[in-house]
Amino acid sequence: MNIKQTDKQYIAGTYNRFPVEIVSGKGSLVVDENGKEYIDMGSGIAVTSFGVADEKWVEAVAAQAGKVQHMSNLYYTEPCALLARELCERTGMAKVFFSNSGAEANECAIKVARKWAAEKKGPEHFTIATLKNSFHGRTLTTLAATGQEHYHELFQPLTPGFAHVEAGNMAELEALAASTPLAAVMIECIQGEGGVLPISREYAEALSRFVKERDILLVVDEVQTGNGRTGRLYSYMHYGLEPDIVSTAKGLAGGLPLGATLLSGKVQGILGFGDHGSTFGGNPVCCAAALSVLGRIDEDLLGQVRAKGEWLKAAFQGAEGIEGVTGLGLMLGLKTTKPAGEVVAKCMENGVLCLTAKDKVRLLPALNIPMELLEKAAAVIKAACAG
Ligand SMILES: *Cc1c(COP(=O)(O)O)cnc(C)c1O
């Protein structure tokens, strides 16, 4: 049996994989089992922030793996503490809880919001409003938070206490708040899985006023949009939002599993001894990787991410077979005339790996993808949309 057959026989059938086995890579180039090279415009769904097998990243990971790879959260380790400080200093948040994934980072956000609301407002204030078409993860609670019915159907009953409102529709949120005591509103500033759909500036401002007036928490899910992806360290910074809780994961450690839930001063004391925990969370190798990643996401790099995003947008705008471009920085969605899946298959044939999100072609290249590769990839994508 070859690898594809072995995988099909032994791996649970949840993934509809592309017919490609990736065996190696360097930066934004990856190589398949036949030696064919591809430009990676997906970064493993916004994870490999500086591409594959990046030298500085490998160095940081190897150095920490050679010192101590795990000690559990019963002991102090340096990378974990330094990473928490870095995240707080760069966001103005007060404390961090580390986990291993986006769903777990959101689980922690939800637990903090519930405990805060129960203590400060009363136990009936448990409902969290999330947006329709959102995506917050695959655990039963984050599925309940996810505002897409088709993910819910087969797994009833889900965790209660979530209500979904239309993005951009303040009247619907106000009506909900009038009938239901709320703990928090939880949003993605740009819905990723939902089709690369940014919220509007007006909606962000109205939301910000709404949560402040009612003393409701604002939770921003930065799992996909975070860590430089949109051209700011976190996407809420484009909107001037002041979240009480921020969750992030995907690109944070550049390819190792790490989730982080950032807590503002308002909620920093909510979690006490034993309220939450994780065996692997804050793993020193993952945290060392994240320190290396964040250390490279400076103003200069963020400027380059914004400039490359603008360049890509301009390249695609008005191109044949492309009906629209959405997103910010290096998180872009293309509405194509042809079905997105067809475009992605054509691109793969021609040596470019792209993703889809709903009916869009989704692009999430490495933050440091060289301009020359971006130009080549854009040409292949445009041809695939037009042809
Ligand atoms: C991917 C994603 C998640 C889930 O992250 P996992 O690491 O797969 O658990 C949650 N929220 C958003 C916005 C995401 O894009």
XYZ file of C-alpha atoms and ligand atoms in Angstrom:
402
model
C 0.000 0.000 0.000
C 1.248 3.490 -0.724
C 0.747 6.370 1.726
C -2.534 7.533 0.184
C -4.036 4.036 0.417
C -2.740 3.504 3.976
C -4.184 6.852 5.029
C -7.566 6.031 3.474
C -7.662 2.644 5.228
C -6.562 3.718 8.707
C -7.461 7.394 9.201
C -11.036 8.289 10.201
C -12.790 9.597 7.147
C -13.237 13.223 8.232
C -10.897 14.839 5.717
C -11.421 15.107 1.985
C -7.711 15.452 1.221
C -6.254 16.852 -1.979
C -4.555 14.063 -3.982
C -1.074 15.226 -2.979
C 1.371 13.975 -0.360
C 3.707 16.702 0.870
C 7.128 15.371 1.817
C 9.261 18.486 2.343
C 9.574 22.186 1.722
C 11.422 25.415 2.335
C 9.630 28.673 3.071
C 6.709 29.118 0.684
C 7.713 26.216 -1.572
C 6.623 22.660 -0.804
C 7.444 19.419 -2.604
C 5.212 16.398 -3.188
C 6.040 12.696 -3.332
C 6.936 12.929 -7.023
C 9.289 15.868 -6.561
C 6.786 18.370 -7.969
C 7.138 21.843 -6.418
C 4.243 24.070 -5.362
C 3.930 27.649 -4.152
C 2.022 27.362 -0.883
C -0.734 29.988 -0.729
C -2.460 28.365 2.254
C 0.254 27.930 4.938
C -1.558 24.882 6.296
C -4.638 27.089 6.917
C -2.795 30.160 8.225
C -0.454 28.172 10.470
C 3.073 28.218 9.031
C 3.502 31.977 9.496
C 7.033 31.943 8.082
C 6.584 28.991 5.762
C 7.833 25.420 5.984
C 11.094 24.450 7.713
C 12.040 28.112 8.132
C 15.602 28.292 9.494
C 15.035 30.619 12.448
C 11.906 28.714 13.433
C 13.684 25.331 13.274
C 16.529 26.783 15.348
C 14.170 28.044 18.068
C 12.281 24.732 18.200
C 15.409 22.573 18.177
C 17.115 24.669 20.858
C 14.177 24.322 23.249
C 13.627 20.624 22.401
C 17.270 20.064 23.337
C 16.767 21.731 26.760
C 13.383 20.526 27.977
C 10.418 19.607 25.792
C 7.746 19.306 28.482
C 7.403 19.617 32.243
C 3.600 20.034 32.668
C 2.075 23.118 34.255
C 3.176 22.009 37.729
C 6.519 23.774 37.163
C 7.700 27.103 35.788
C 9.339 27.167 32.356
C 10.919 30.201 30.744
C 9.361 30.230 27.226
C 5.830 30.069 28.644
C 6.323 33.072 30.966
C 8.203 35.135 28.371
C 5.560 34.466 25.708
C 2.743 35.510 28.042
C 4.615 38.746 28.814
C 5.200 39.412 25.105
C 1.498 38.873 24.282
C 0.368 41.133 27.134
C 2.866 43.900 26.375
C 1.873 43.989 22.723
C -1.897 43.962 23.281
C -2.390 45.710 26.613
C -4.038 42.567 27.963
C -3.302 41.461 31.534
C -3.064 37.663 31.570
C -2.860 34.657 29.251
C -4.110 31.077 29.433
C -2.304 28.679 27.076
C -3.911 25.684 25.394
C -3.268 23.692 22.205
C -5.764 24.791 19.576
C -8.245 27.389 18.467
C -11.233 25.492 19.788
C -9.587 25.214 23.206
C -8.661 28.900 23.216
C -12.354 29.622 22.596
C -13.474 27.119 25.254
C -11.395 29.062 27.767
C -12.833 32.380 26.534
C -16.344 30.988 26.997
C -15.612 29.649 30.494
C -14.165 33.001 31.560
C -17.136 34.901 30.111
C -19.611 32.609 31.870
C -17.870 32.780 35.236
C -17.446 36.558 35.007
C -21.108 37.072 34.130
C -22.368 34.667 36.788
C -20.302 36.423 39.476
C -20.807 40.010 38.359
C -24.304 39.967 36.869
C -26.024 36.803 38.109
C -26.249 33.160 37.005
C -29.014 33.832 34.461
C -26.516 35.866 32.378
C -24.997 32.880 30.621
C -25.969 33.430 26.987
C -23.248 34.387 24.532
C -24.276 36.038 21.281
C -22.223 34.965 18.262
C -22.599 35.786 14.587
C -24.386 33.794 11.945
C -21.926 32.206 9.496
C -19.173 32.275 12.135
C -16.728 29.468 12.906
C -15.380 28.915 16.418
C -14.274 25.264 16.471
C -15.293 21.605 16.581
C -15.745 20.773 20.269
C -19.398 20.517 21.289
C -19.340 23.942 22.951
C -17.469 25.787 20.202
C -19.745 24.063 17.663
C -22.684 25.521 19.570
C -20.977 28.922 19.327
C -20.478 28.428 15.583
C -23.337 30.107 13.736
C -23.751 27.539 10.962
C -26.620 25.067 11.324
C -25.126 22.397 9.073
C -22.307 21.773 11.584
C -24.879 21.242 14.363
C -27.365 18.784 12.904
C -25.677 15.452 13.620
C -24.394 16.233 17.121
C -27.413 17.224 19.192
C -27.731 18.194 21.938
C -25.018 20.852 21.889
C -24.025 23.024 24.852
C -26.879 25.461 25.523
C -26.399 29.201 25.975
C -25.581 30.505 22.509
C -27.673 32.723 20.249
C -26.705 33.632 16.698
C -27.322 37.058 15.194
C -26.721 38.427 11.702
C -23.379 40.241 11.291
C -24.040 43.930 10.714
C -27.547 43.809 12.202
C -27.550 45.772 15.480
C -31.360 45.667 15.735
C -31.283 41.880 15.951
C -28.630 41.997 18.691
C -30.584 44.648 20.614
C -33.751 42.573 20.387
C -31.840 39.553 21.693
C -30.414 41.567 24.594
C -33.921 42.809 25.458
C -35.232 39.243 25.836
C -32.139 37.333 27.016
C -29.574 38.208 29.707
C -26.207 38.168 27.901
C -22.720 37.386 29.194
C -20.815 38.303 26.058
C -20.762 38.951 22.356
C -18.188 36.878 20.484
C -17.079 37.747 16.952
C -14.501 37.189 14.242
C -13.563 40.573 12.720
C -13.123 38.707 9.447
C -15.082 35.471 9.172
C -12.512 33.036 7.798
C -14.222 29.687 7.257
C -17.402 31.657 6.545
C -15.924 33.058 3.312
C -13.373 35.755 4.255
C -16.046 38.296 5.211
C -14.934 41.363 7.212
C -17.396 43.119 9.517
C -17.920 46.792 8.686
C -16.307 49.634 10.616
C -19.760 50.979 11.527
C -20.829 47.640 12.945
C -17.623 47.370 14.960
C -18.235 50.836 16.443
C -21.865 50.062 17.212
C -20.884 46.738 18.820
C -18.253 48.449 20.903
C -20.823 50.973 22.235
C -23.390 48.206 22.765
C -21.182 46.020 24.976
C -19.892 49.003 26.973
C -23.360 50.449 27.645
C -24.675 47.103 28.849
C -21.502 45.889 30.579
C -21.353 42.784 28.379
C -17.973 41.237 27.495
C -16.568 41.505 23.986
C -14.729 38.353 22.899
C -12.775 38.463 19.643
C -11.837 35.149 18.023
C -8.444 35.833 16.428
C -7.643 32.182 15.792
C -7.290 32.713 12.035
C -6.942 36.505 11.803
C -4.309 36.835 14.526
C -0.538 37.013 14.718
C 0.054 39.368 11.805
C -2.185 37.631 9.268
C -4.226 40.739 8.375
C -1.371 43.246 8.518
C -1.881 44.145 12.191
C -0.811 41.966 15.096
C -4.525 41.221 15.728
C -7.394 42.093 13.411
C -9.354 43.973 16.124
C -6.588 46.589 15.933
C -7.844 47.596 12.458
C -11.197 48.438 14.020
C -10.100 50.172 17.214
C -11.998 47.567 19.251
C -11.167 47.001 22.926
C -11.922 43.323 23.513
C -12.176 41.907 27.009
C -11.021 38.502 25.803
C -9.033 37.508 22.701
C -8.505 33.927 21.568
C -5.812 32.922 19.122
C -4.006 29.836 17.818
C -3.280 28.805 14.189
C -0.261 30.964 13.218
C 0.866 31.745 16.773
C 3.602 29.104 16.984
C 4.232 28.934 13.223
C 3.358 25.241 12.884
C 3.213 23.750 16.355
C -0.050 23.413 18.306
C -0.567 26.367 20.642
C -3.682 28.241 21.657
C -3.784 31.385 23.778
C -6.648 33.158 25.491
C -5.765 36.752 26.385
C -7.618 38.279 29.312
C -8.025 42.016 29.868
C -7.735 43.647 33.279
C -11.509 43.396 33.653
C -11.495 39.566 33.625
C -7.921 38.786 34.644
C -8.895 37.542 38.102
C -11.781 35.325 37.028
C -9.868 32.062 36.687
C -8.529 30.788 40.001
C -6.688 27.620 41.059
C -8.295 24.573 39.491
C -10.837 26.501 37.392
C -9.180 25.487 34.149
C -6.110 23.595 32.979
C -4.328 21.747 30.206
C -1.631 19.076 30.204
C 0.111 20.286 27.071
C -0.957 23.960 27.187
C 2.013 26.305 27.305
C 4.385 23.570 26.207
C 7.909 25.073 26.210
C 8.751 23.979 22.642
C 5.523 25.487 21.296
C 6.071 28.657 23.339
C 9.679 28.972 22.153
C 8.394 28.680 18.583
C 5.782 31.368 19.257
C 8.356 33.695 20.825
C 10.443 33.357 17.675
C 7.377 33.973 15.454
C 6.124 37.012 17.412
C 9.652 38.429 17.604
C 9.659 38.645 13.810
C 6.186 40.204 13.507
C 7.356 43.804 13.914
C 6.009 46.999 12.311
C 8.225 46.449 9.284
C 6.849 42.964 8.620
C 3.259 44.083 9.252
C 3.771 46.870 6.700
C 4.977 44.293 4.189
C 1.945 42.086 4.877
C -0.365 45.048 4.199
C 1.546 46.021 1.055
C 1.541 42.466 -0.328
C -2.171 42.187 0.421
C -2.858 45.433 -1.444
C -0.722 44.269 -4.350
C -2.644 40.961 -4.554
C -6.004 42.733 -4.340
C -5.036 45.067 -7.175
C -3.774 42.120 -9.245
C -7.095 40.283 -8.894
C -9.518 43.207 -9.017
C -11.369 43.181 -12.326
C -9.457 40.134 -13.657
C -11.368 37.778 -15.923
C -13.421 35.260 -13.933
C -12.897 37.121 -10.615
C -16.030 38.878 -9.389
C -14.677 40.300 -6.158
C -11.880 40.267 -3.596
C -12.453 40.440 0.175
C -10.196 40.389 3.222
C -7.252 42.241 4.708
C -3.500 41.760 4.500
C -2.600 38.213 3.555
C -6.065 36.813 4.281
C -7.970 37.160 1.038
C -11.066 35.619 -0.533
C -11.781 35.578 -4.258
C -15.333 35.281 -5.545
C -14.803 33.445 -8.812
C -17.161 32.817 -11.713
C -16.071 29.173 -11.852
C -16.701 27.020 -8.768
C -13.921 27.668 -6.224
C -13.058 23.952 -6.052
C -12.422 23.873 -9.783
C -10.101 26.876 -9.584
C -8.166 25.304 -6.702
C -7.762 22.016 -8.621
C -6.487 23.886 -11.699
C -4.028 25.883 -9.568
C -2.733 22.673 -7.999
C -2.130 21.188 -11.430
C -0.084 24.284 -12.231
C 1.950 24.264 -9.017
C 0.038 26.554 -6.637
C -1.735 25.389 -3.462
C -4.838 27.432 -2.585
C -7.718 26.879 -0.165
C -11.448 27.431 -0.320
C -13.857 28.986 2.176
C -17.533 28.496 1.325
C -17.856 29.692 -2.301
C -14.544 31.581 -2.240
C -10.970 30.762 -3.180
C -9.077 31.575 0.031
C -5.452 32.736 0.125
C -3.378 32.655 3.333
C 0.276 32.641 2.246
C 3.227 32.868 4.638
C 3.685 36.385 6.077
C 7.164 36.563 4.494
C 6.334 35.074 1.086
C 8.801 36.577 -1.415
C 7.265 39.009 -3.928
C 8.574 36.904 -6.794
C 6.586 33.858 -5.623
C 3.512 35.983 -4.993
C 3.682 37.267 -8.573
C 4.033 33.752 -9.975
C 1.171 32.451 -7.844
C -1.099 35.369 -8.788
C -0.494 34.668 -12.489
C -1.398 30.968 -12.062
C -4.519 31.824 -10.028
C -5.681 34.433 -12.551
C -5.211 31.991 -15.419
C -7.163 29.321 -13.513
C -10.045 31.736 -12.900
C -10.172 32.864 -16.499
C -9.476 29.635 -18.435
C -9.641 27.355 12.774
C -10.493 28.185 13.636
C -10.930 27.732 14.896
C -10.629 26.339 15.400
O -9.283 26.150 15.591
P -8.705 24.644 15.841
O -7.246 24.869 16.110
O -8.973 23.874 14.597
O -9.445 24.099 17.004
C -11.666 28.597 15.677
N -11.977 29.840 15.256
C -11.592 30.307 14.050
C -11.951 31.685 13.646
C -10.849 29.489 13.197
O -10.488 29.947 11.992
